[in-house]
Amino acid sequence: QSALTQPASVSGSPGQSITLSCTGTSRDIGAYNYVSWYQHQPGKAPKLMIFDVSKRPSGISDRFSGSKSGTSASLTISGLQAEDEANYYCASITSSNTFVFGGGTKVNVL
Amino acid sequence: EVQLVQSGAEVKKPRESLKISCKGSGYSFSTYYIAWVRQMPGKGLEWMGIIYPGDSDTRYNPSFQGQVTISADTSISTAYLQWSSLQASDTAVYYCARPGRPYSSSSFDLWGPGTLVTVSS
């Protein structure tokens, strides 16, 4: 199975909004509303930020929002903060009943 | 407290075998899938496979099928990831992860701290 496609990096200044893209296929993102997003900071375990395309787990700031259109998904971070600097991974269930991550996007806060 | 506790770091030689563990506590272990995720040095997350401890139903990423074995022991609420013959390319951090809902495998909201496996001659 091929990894979902994410840009290597996205940068923004504090207070700005940035959008991370995630491109899949009709066999993963396009097939189900089960896109999730994970924040991964060095030395820590990954953290679920968005599930089921646009739902936020308890305790996750509403500055994080998710959406999907066709075979692509997006994560928007509003009011960018220094603490948001991390790697972000999108993920989806696949039609083979497996799970696939994207290659990851490094968010840089300038 | 709901948590996943993983076994400690391992240093092994090529061709050695290894079994690492992930113990769940604070919830009904049998009713939640457990997945294993690899992160090689400087690389991204890779989903390796998943097990439903209740009936041991297991699915693998085709890239890992035959390379590792995932198992679980519900009597001690522990899932395992094992290798019969390690290679240097198995050097990585391995995370176990649990979905947020029972019987679901669509996203993972509980993660273990990771187990660093180093394979070197």
PDB file of C-alpha atoms in Angstrom:
ATOM      1  CA  GLN A   1       0.000   0.000   0.000  1.00  0.00           C
ATOM      2  CA  SER A   2       1.271   3.461  -0.818  1.00  0.00           C
ATOM      3  CA  ALA A   3       1.579   6.209   1.754  1.00  0.00           C
ATOM      4  CA  LEU A   4      -0.740   9.173   1.487  1.00  0.00           C
ATOM      5  CA  THR A   5       0.956  12.229  -0.033  1.00  0.00           C
ATOM      6  CA  GLN A   6       1.777  15.209   2.160  1.00  0.00           C
ATOM      7  CA  PRO A   7       4.042  18.220   1.530  1.00  0.00           C
ATOM      8  CA  ALA A   8       7.367  17.919   3.315  1.00  0.00           C
ATOM      9  CA  SER A   9       7.004  21.207   5.166  1.00  0.00           C
ATOM     10  CA  VAL A  10       4.737  24.170   5.757  1.00  0.00           C
ATOM     11  CA  SER A  11       5.751  27.374   7.489  1.00  0.00           C
ATOM     12  CA  GLY A  12       3.829  30.189   9.088  1.00  0.00           C
ATOM     13  CA  SER A  13       4.201  33.055  11.508  1.00  0.00           C
ATOM     14  CA  PRO A  14       2.562  33.135  14.918  1.00  0.00           C
ATOM     15  CA  GLY A  15      -1.098  34.043  14.640  1.00  0.00           C
ATOM     16  CA  GLN A  16      -1.388  33.016  11.012  1.00  0.00           C
ATOM     17  CA  SER A  17      -3.469  30.154   9.652  1.00  0.00           C
ATOM     18  CA  ILE A  18      -1.895  27.338   7.702  1.00  0.00           C
ATOM     19  CA  THR A  19      -3.407  24.408   5.843  1.00  0.00           C
ATOM     20  CA  LEU A  20      -1.782  21.009   5.471  1.00  0.00           C
ATOM     21  CA  SER A  21      -2.854  18.878   2.540  1.00  0.00           C
ATOM     22  CA  CYS A  22      -3.106  15.104   2.278  1.00  0.00           C
ATOM     23  CA  THR A  23      -3.756  13.337  -1.015  1.00  0.00           C
ATOM     24  CA  GLY A  24      -4.934   9.769  -1.275  1.00  0.00           C
ATOM     25  CA  THR A  25      -6.892   7.616  -3.663  1.00  0.00           C
ATOM     26  CA  SER A  26     -10.348   6.174  -4.160  1.00  0.00           C
ATOM     27  CA  ARG A  27      -9.188   3.175  -2.109  1.00  0.00           C
ATOM     28  CA  ASP A  28      -8.485   5.135   1.061  1.00  0.00           C
ATOM     29  CA  ILE A  29      -9.456   8.779   1.636  1.00  0.00           C
ATOM     30  CA  GLY A  30     -11.998   8.722  -1.167  1.00  0.00           C
ATOM     31  CA  ALA A  31     -13.653   5.561   0.109  1.00  0.00           C
ATOM     32  CA  TYR A  32     -14.368   6.403   3.744  1.00  0.00           C
ATOM     33  CA  ASN A  33     -14.900   9.303   6.120  1.00  0.00           C
ATOM     34  CA  TYR A  34     -12.179   7.973   8.396  1.00  0.00           C
ATOM     35  CA  VAL A  35      -9.356  10.459   7.907  1.00  0.00           C
ATOM     36  CA  SER A  36      -7.369  11.192  11.042  1.00  0.00           C
ATOM     37  CA  TRP A  37      -4.507  13.575  11.810  1.00  0.00           C
ATOM     38  CA  TYR A  38      -1.658  13.130  14.293  1.00  0.00           C
ATOM     39  CA  GLN A  39       0.792  15.592  15.802  1.00  0.00           C
ATOM     40  CA  HIS A  40       4.199  14.112  16.528  1.00  0.00           C
ATOM     41  CA  GLN A  41       6.825  16.015  18.439  1.00  0.00           C
ATOM     42  CA  PRO A  42      10.375  14.669  18.933  1.00  0.00           C
ATOM     43  CA  GLY A  43      10.687  12.269  21.810  1.00  0.00           C
ATOM     44  CA  LYS A  44       6.949  12.046  22.377  1.00  0.00           C
ATOM     45  CA  ALA A  45       4.217   9.657  21.321  1.00  0.00           C
ATOM     46  CA  PRO A  46       1.987  10.761  18.437  1.00  0.00           C
ATOM     47  CA  LYS A  47      -1.142  12.638  19.452  1.00  0.00           C
ATOM     48  CA  LEU A  48      -4.525  12.364  17.759  1.00  0.00           C
ATOM     49  CA  MET A  49      -5.710  15.809  16.665  1.00  0.00           C
ATOM     50  CA  ILE A  50      -8.602  15.018  14.312  1.00  0.00           C
ATOM     51  CA  PHE A  51     -10.605  11.843  13.645  1.00  0.00           C
ATOM     52  CA  ASP A  52     -13.427  10.953  11.281  1.00  0.00           C
ATOM     53  CA  VAL A  53     -12.326  13.809   8.952  1.00  0.00           C
ATOM     54  CA  SER A  54     -13.358  16.722  11.156  1.00  0.00           C
ATOM     55  CA  LYS A  55     -13.982  15.640  14.756  1.00  0.00           C
ATOM     56  CA  ARG A  56     -11.751  16.805  17.579  1.00  0.00           C
ATOM     57  CA  PRO A  57     -10.940  14.568  20.544  1.00  0.00           C
ATOM     58  CA  SER A  58     -11.613  15.969  23.960  1.00  0.00           C
ATOM     59  CA  GLY A  59      -8.942  18.468  24.952  1.00  0.00           C
ATOM     60  CA  ILE A  60      -7.828  19.388  21.432  1.00  0.00           C
ATOM     61  CA  SER A  61      -7.973  23.106  20.695  1.00  0.00           C
ATOM     62  CA  ASP A  62     -10.605  24.343  18.237  1.00  0.00           C
ATOM     63  CA  ARG A  63      -7.731  26.021  16.400  1.00  0.00           C
ATOM     64  CA  PHE A  64      -7.369  22.635  14.683  1.00  0.00           C
ATOM     65  CA  SER A  65      -9.939  21.714  12.058  1.00  0.00           C
ATOM     66  CA  GLY A  66     -10.187  19.065   9.379  1.00  0.00           C
ATOM     67  CA  SER A  67     -11.991  18.616   6.097  1.00  0.00           C
ATOM     68  CA  LYS A  68     -12.123  16.337   3.096  1.00  0.00           C
ATOM     69  CA  SER A  69     -12.999  16.640  -0.569  1.00  0.00           C
ATOM     70  CA  GLY A  70     -12.917  13.633  -2.832  1.00  0.00           C
ATOM     71  CA  THR A  71      -9.587  11.875  -2.414  1.00  0.00           C
ATOM     72  CA  SER A  72      -7.905  14.713  -0.504  1.00  0.00           C
ATOM     73  CA  ALA A  73      -8.058  15.910   3.069  1.00  0.00           C
ATOM     74  CA  SER A  74      -6.832  19.012   4.864  1.00  0.00           C
ATOM     75  CA  LEU A  75      -5.855  20.087   8.341  1.00  0.00           C
ATOM     76  CA  THR A  76      -6.063  23.781   9.150  1.00  0.00           C
ATOM     77  CA  ILE A  77      -4.279  25.271  12.122  1.00  0.00           C
ATOM     78  CA  SER A  78      -5.595  28.711  13.007  1.00  0.00           C
ATOM     79  CA  GLY A  79      -3.833  31.219  15.229  1.00  0.00           C
ATOM     80  CA  LEU A  80      -0.523  29.392  14.808  1.00  0.00           C
ATOM     81  CA  GLN A  81       1.487  29.108  18.019  1.00  0.00           C
ATOM     82  CA  ALA A  82       5.083  28.155  18.702  1.00  0.00           C
ATOM     83  CA  GLU A  83       3.871  24.981  20.465  1.00  0.00           C
ATOM     84  CA  ASP A  84       2.293  23.821  17.181  1.00  0.00           C
ATOM     85  CA  GLU A  85       5.709  23.190  15.687  1.00  0.00           C
ATOM     86  CA  ALA A  86       5.809  19.449  15.027  1.00  0.00           C
ATOM     87  CA  ASN A  87       5.382  16.798  12.369  1.00  0.00           C
ATOM     88  CA  TYR A  88       1.794  16.170  11.315  1.00  0.00           C
ATOM     89  CA  TYR A  89       0.604  12.938   9.744  1.00  0.00           C
ATOM     90  CA  CYS A  90      -2.657  12.263   8.009  1.00  0.00           C
ATOM     91  CA  ALA A  91      -4.028   8.726   7.941  1.00  0.00           C
ATOM     92  CA  SER A  92      -6.922   6.703   6.607  1.00  0.00           C
ATOM     93  CA  ILE A  93      -8.472   3.316   6.620  1.00  0.00           C
ATOM     94  CA  THR A  94      -8.100   1.544   3.253  1.00  0.00           C
ATOM     95  CA  SER A  95     -10.384  -0.669   1.198  1.00  0.00           C
ATOM     96  CA  SER A  96      -8.031  -3.561   2.007  1.00  0.00           C
ATOM     97  CA  ASN A  97      -9.077  -3.192   5.646  1.00  0.00           C
ATOM     98  CA  THR A  98      -5.663  -1.862   6.577  1.00  0.00           C
ATOM     99  CA  PHE A  99      -4.516   1.587   7.659  1.00  0.00           C
ATOM    100  CA  VAL A 100      -2.128   3.986   5.963  1.00  0.00           C
ATOM    101  CA  PHE A 101      -0.263   7.113   7.105  1.00  0.00           C
ATOM    102  CA  GLY A 102       0.927  10.007   5.020  1.00  0.00           C
ATOM    103  CA  GLY A 103       4.616  10.782   4.742  1.00  0.00           C
ATOM    104  CA  GLY A 104       4.278  13.636   7.226  1.00  0.00           C
ATOM    105  CA  THR A 105       4.494  17.427   7.071  1.00  0.00           C
ATOM    106  CA  LYS A 106       6.903  19.417   9.228  1.00  0.00           C
ATOM    107  CA  VAL A 107       5.218  22.567  10.506  1.00  0.00           C
ATOM    108  CA  ASN A 108       7.663  25.380  11.132  1.00  0.00           C
ATOM    109  CA  VAL A 109       6.613  28.394  13.177  1.00  0.00           C
ATOM    110  CA  LEU A 110       8.732  31.309  12.014  1.00  0.00           C
TER     111      LEU A 110
ATOM    112  CA  GLU B   1      -5.604   5.479  34.462  1.00  0.00           C
ATOM    113  CA  VAL B   2      -6.051   4.291  30.890  1.00  0.00           C
ATOM    114  CA  GLN B   3      -2.620   3.690  29.434  1.00  0.00           C
ATOM    115  CA  LEU B   4      -0.367   1.553  27.296  1.00  0.00           C
ATOM    116  CA  VAL B   5       2.953   0.587  28.806  1.00  0.00           C
ATOM    117  CA  GLN B   6       5.635  -0.720  26.481  1.00  0.00           C
ATOM    118  CA  SER B   7       8.690  -2.812  27.204  1.00  0.00           C
ATOM    119  CA  GLY B   8      12.091  -1.193  27.392  1.00  0.00           C
ATOM    120  CA  ALA B   9      14.697  -0.429  24.779  1.00  0.00           C
ATOM    121  CA  GLU B  10      16.477  -3.371  23.162  1.00  0.00           C
ATOM    122  CA  VAL B  11      19.886  -3.745  21.568  1.00  0.00           C
ATOM    123  CA  LYS B  12      20.196  -6.883  19.458  1.00  0.00           C
ATOM    124  CA  LYS B  13      22.457  -8.384  16.856  1.00  0.00           C
ATOM    125  CA  PRO B  14      21.394  -9.302  13.306  1.00  0.00           C
ATOM    126  CA  ARG B  15      19.622 -12.661  13.033  1.00  0.00           C
ATOM    127  CA  GLU B  16      18.609 -12.613  16.682  1.00  0.00           C
ATOM    128  CA  SER B  17      14.966 -12.936  17.673  1.00  0.00           C
ATOM    129  CA  LEU B  18      12.972 -10.405  19.669  1.00  0.00           C
ATOM    130  CA  LYS B  19       9.541  -9.963  21.200  1.00  0.00           C
ATOM    131  CA  ILE B  20       8.445  -6.573  22.517  1.00  0.00           C
ATOM    132  CA  SER B  21       5.307  -5.943  24.507  1.00  0.00           C
ATOM    133  CA  CYS B  22       2.531  -3.451  25.075  1.00  0.00           C
ATOM    134  CA  LYS B  23       0.419  -3.776  28.228  1.00  0.00           C
ATOM    135  CA  GLY B  24      -2.957  -2.095  28.385  1.00  0.00           C
ATOM    136  CA  SER B  25      -4.483  -1.007  31.665  1.00  0.00           C
ATOM    137  CA  GLY B  26      -7.540   0.873  32.860  1.00  0.00           C
ATOM    138  CA  TYR B  27      -9.857  -0.433  30.140  1.00  0.00           C
ATOM    139  CA  SER B  28     -11.337  -3.631  28.723  1.00  0.00           C
ATOM    140  CA  PHE B  29      -8.311  -4.922  26.814  1.00  0.00           C
ATOM    141  CA  SER B  30     -10.236  -7.539  24.851  1.00  0.00           C
ATOM    142  CA  THR B  31     -12.591  -5.083  23.181  1.00  0.00           C
ATOM    143  CA  TYR B  32     -10.119  -2.608  21.697  1.00  0.00           C
ATOM    144  CA  TYR B  33      -7.816  -3.223  18.760  1.00  0.00           C
ATOM    145  CA  ILE B  34      -4.084  -2.716  19.285  1.00  0.00           C
ATOM    146  CA  ALA B  35      -1.952  -1.520  16.373  1.00  0.00           C
ATOM    147  CA  TRP B  36       1.802  -1.412  15.939  1.00  0.00           C
ATOM    148  CA  VAL B  37       3.477   1.552  14.244  1.00  0.00           C
ATOM    149  CA  ARG B  38       7.099   1.848  13.176  1.00  0.00           C
ATOM    150  CA  GLN B  39       9.213   4.972  12.951  1.00  0.00           C
ATOM    151  CA  MET B  40      12.633   4.431  11.444  1.00  0.00           C
ATOM    152  CA  PRO B  41      15.333   7.017  12.228  1.00  0.00           C
ATOM    153  CA  GLY B  42      14.488  10.311  10.544  1.00  0.00           C
ATOM    154  CA  LYS B  43      11.444   8.833   8.820  1.00  0.00           C
ATOM    155  CA  GLY B  44       7.675   8.928   9.144  1.00  0.00           C
ATOM    156  CA  LEU B  45       5.098   6.712  10.780  1.00  0.00           C
ATOM    157  CA  GLU B  46       4.278   3.347   9.208  1.00  0.00           C
ATOM    158  CA  TRP B  47       1.314   1.201  10.204  1.00  0.00           C
ATOM    159  CA  MET B  48       2.558  -2.356  10.602  1.00  0.00           C
ATOM    160  CA  GLY B  49      -0.543  -4.233  11.577  1.00  0.00           C
ATOM    161  CA  ILE B  50      -3.319  -4.638  14.088  1.00  0.00           C
ATOM    162  CA  ILE B  51      -4.842  -7.249  16.352  1.00  0.00           C
ATOM    163  CA  TYR B  52      -8.216  -7.580  18.023  1.00  0.00           C
ATOM    164  CA  PRO B  53      -7.343  -9.305  21.300  1.00  0.00           C
ATOM    165  CA  GLY B  54     -10.874 -10.602  21.788  1.00  0.00           C
ATOM    166  CA  ASP B  55     -10.545 -13.123  18.971  1.00  0.00           C
ATOM    167  CA  SER B  56      -6.911 -12.628  17.846  1.00  0.00           C
ATOM    168  CA  ASP B  57      -8.047 -11.429  14.426  1.00  0.00           C
ATOM    169  CA  THR B  58      -4.891  -9.932  12.927  1.00  0.00           C
ATOM    170  CA  ARG B  59      -4.227  -7.837   9.828  1.00  0.00           C
ATOM    171  CA  TYR B  60      -0.873  -6.801   8.436  1.00  0.00           C
ATOM    172  CA  ASN B  61       0.453  -4.083   6.186  1.00  0.00           C
ATOM    173  CA  PRO B  62       1.575  -6.123   3.146  1.00  0.00           C
ATOM    174  CA  SER B  63       5.047  -4.610   3.581  1.00  0.00           C
ATOM    175  CA  PHE B  64       5.359  -6.299   6.967  1.00  0.00           C
ATOM    176  CA  GLN B  65       3.482  -9.536   6.306  1.00  0.00           C
ATOM    177  CA  GLY B  66       5.814 -12.445   6.998  1.00  0.00           C
ATOM    178  CA  GLN B  67       8.437 -10.161   8.527  1.00  0.00           C
ATOM    179  CA  VAL B  68       6.849  -9.794  11.969  1.00  0.00           C
ATOM    180  CA  THR B  69       4.204 -11.507  14.075  1.00  0.00           C
ATOM    181  CA  ILE B  70       1.589  -9.694  16.117  1.00  0.00           C
ATOM    182  CA  SER B  71      -0.089 -11.508  18.990  1.00  0.00           C
ATOM    183  CA  ALA B  72      -1.925 -10.831  22.221  1.00  0.00           C
ATOM    184  CA  ASP B  73      -2.542 -12.485  25.583  1.00  0.00           C
ATOM    185  CA  THR B  74      -5.816 -11.291  27.073  1.00  0.00           C
ATOM    186  CA  SER B  75      -5.057 -12.955  30.442  1.00  0.00           C
ATOM    187  CA  ILE B  76      -2.362 -10.345  31.043  1.00  0.00           C
ATOM    188  CA  SER B  77      -3.765  -7.579  28.797  1.00  0.00           C
ATOM    189  CA  THR B  78      -0.642  -7.545  26.674  1.00  0.00           C
ATOM    190  CA  ALA B  79       0.016  -7.336  22.950  1.00  0.00           C
ATOM    191  CA  TYR B  80       3.263  -8.388  21.320  1.00  0.00           C
ATOM    192  CA  LEU B  81       5.340  -7.677  18.255  1.00  0.00           C
ATOM    193  CA  GLN B  82       7.977 -10.226  17.418  1.00  0.00           C
ATOM    194  CA  TRP B  83      10.738 -10.948  14.966  1.00  0.00           C
ATOM    195  CA  SER B  84      12.373 -14.318  14.343  1.00  0.00           C
ATOM    196  CA  SER B  85      15.452 -12.888  12.656  1.00  0.00           C
ATOM    197  CA  LEU B  86      16.256  -9.216  13.041  1.00  0.00           C
ATOM    198  CA  GLN B  87      18.006  -7.126  10.427  1.00  0.00           C
ATOM    199  CA  ALA B  88      19.794  -3.811  10.781  1.00  0.00           C
ATOM    200  CA  SER B  89      16.912  -2.225   8.891  1.00  0.00           C
ATOM    201  CA  ASP B  90      14.599  -3.118  11.802  1.00  0.00           C
ATOM    202  CA  THR B  91      16.277  -0.397  13.849  1.00  0.00           C
ATOM    203  CA  ALA B  92      13.418   1.913  14.764  1.00  0.00           C
ATOM    204  CA  VAL B  93      11.051   3.107  17.443  1.00  0.00           C
ATOM    205  CA  TYR B  94       7.963   0.917  17.668  1.00  0.00           C
ATOM    206  CA  TYR B  95       4.733   2.322  19.069  1.00  0.00           C
ATOM    207  CA  CYS B  96       1.610   0.478  20.057  1.00  0.00           C
ATOM    208  CA  ALA B  97      -1.648   2.379  19.727  1.00  0.00           C
ATOM    209  CA  ARG B  98      -5.302   1.883  20.649  1.00  0.00           C
ATOM    210  CA  PRO B  99      -8.385   3.294  18.938  1.00  0.00           C
ATOM    211  CA  GLY B 100     -10.680   5.647  20.782  1.00  0.00           C
ATOM    212  CA  ARG B 101     -13.688   3.370  20.411  1.00  0.00           C
ATOM    213  CA  PRO B 102     -14.129  -0.353  21.067  1.00  0.00           C
ATOM    214  CA  TYR B 103     -14.399  -2.594  18.007  1.00  0.00           C
ATOM    215  CA  SER B 104     -13.053   0.259  15.862  1.00  0.00           C
ATOM    216  CA  SER B 105      -9.725   0.590  14.066  1.00  0.00           C
ATOM    217  CA  SER B 106     -10.236   3.893  12.259  1.00  0.00           C
ATOM    218  CA  SER B 107      -8.082   6.196  14.410  1.00  0.00           C
ATOM    219  CA  PHE B 108      -5.815   5.910  17.433  1.00  0.00           C
ATOM    220  CA  ASP B 109      -6.105   8.169  20.445  1.00  0.00           C
ATOM    221  CA  LEU B 110      -4.049   6.216  22.986  1.00  0.00           C
ATOM    222  CA  TRP B 111      -0.381   5.570  22.316  1.00  0.00           C
ATOM    223  CA  GLY B 112       2.392   3.848  24.171  1.00  0.00           C
ATOM    224  CA  PRO B 113       5.665   5.731  24.750  1.00  0.00           C
ATOM    225  CA  GLY B 114       7.481   3.671  22.143  1.00  0.00           C
ATOM    226  CA  THR B 115      10.182   1.000  22.293  1.00  0.00           C
ATOM    227  CA  LEU B 116      13.527   1.732  20.672  1.00  0.00           C
ATOM    228  CA  VAL B 117      14.955  -1.327  18.958  1.00  0.00           C
ATOM    229  CA  THR B 118      18.550  -1.102  17.809  1.00  0.00           C
ATOM    230  CA  VAL B 119      19.987  -3.873  15.657  1.00  0.00           C
ATOM    231  CA  SER B 120      23.721  -3.726  15.191  1.00  0.00           C
ATOM    232  CA  SER B 121      26.593  -6.150  14.909  1.00  0.00           C
TER     233      SER B 121
END
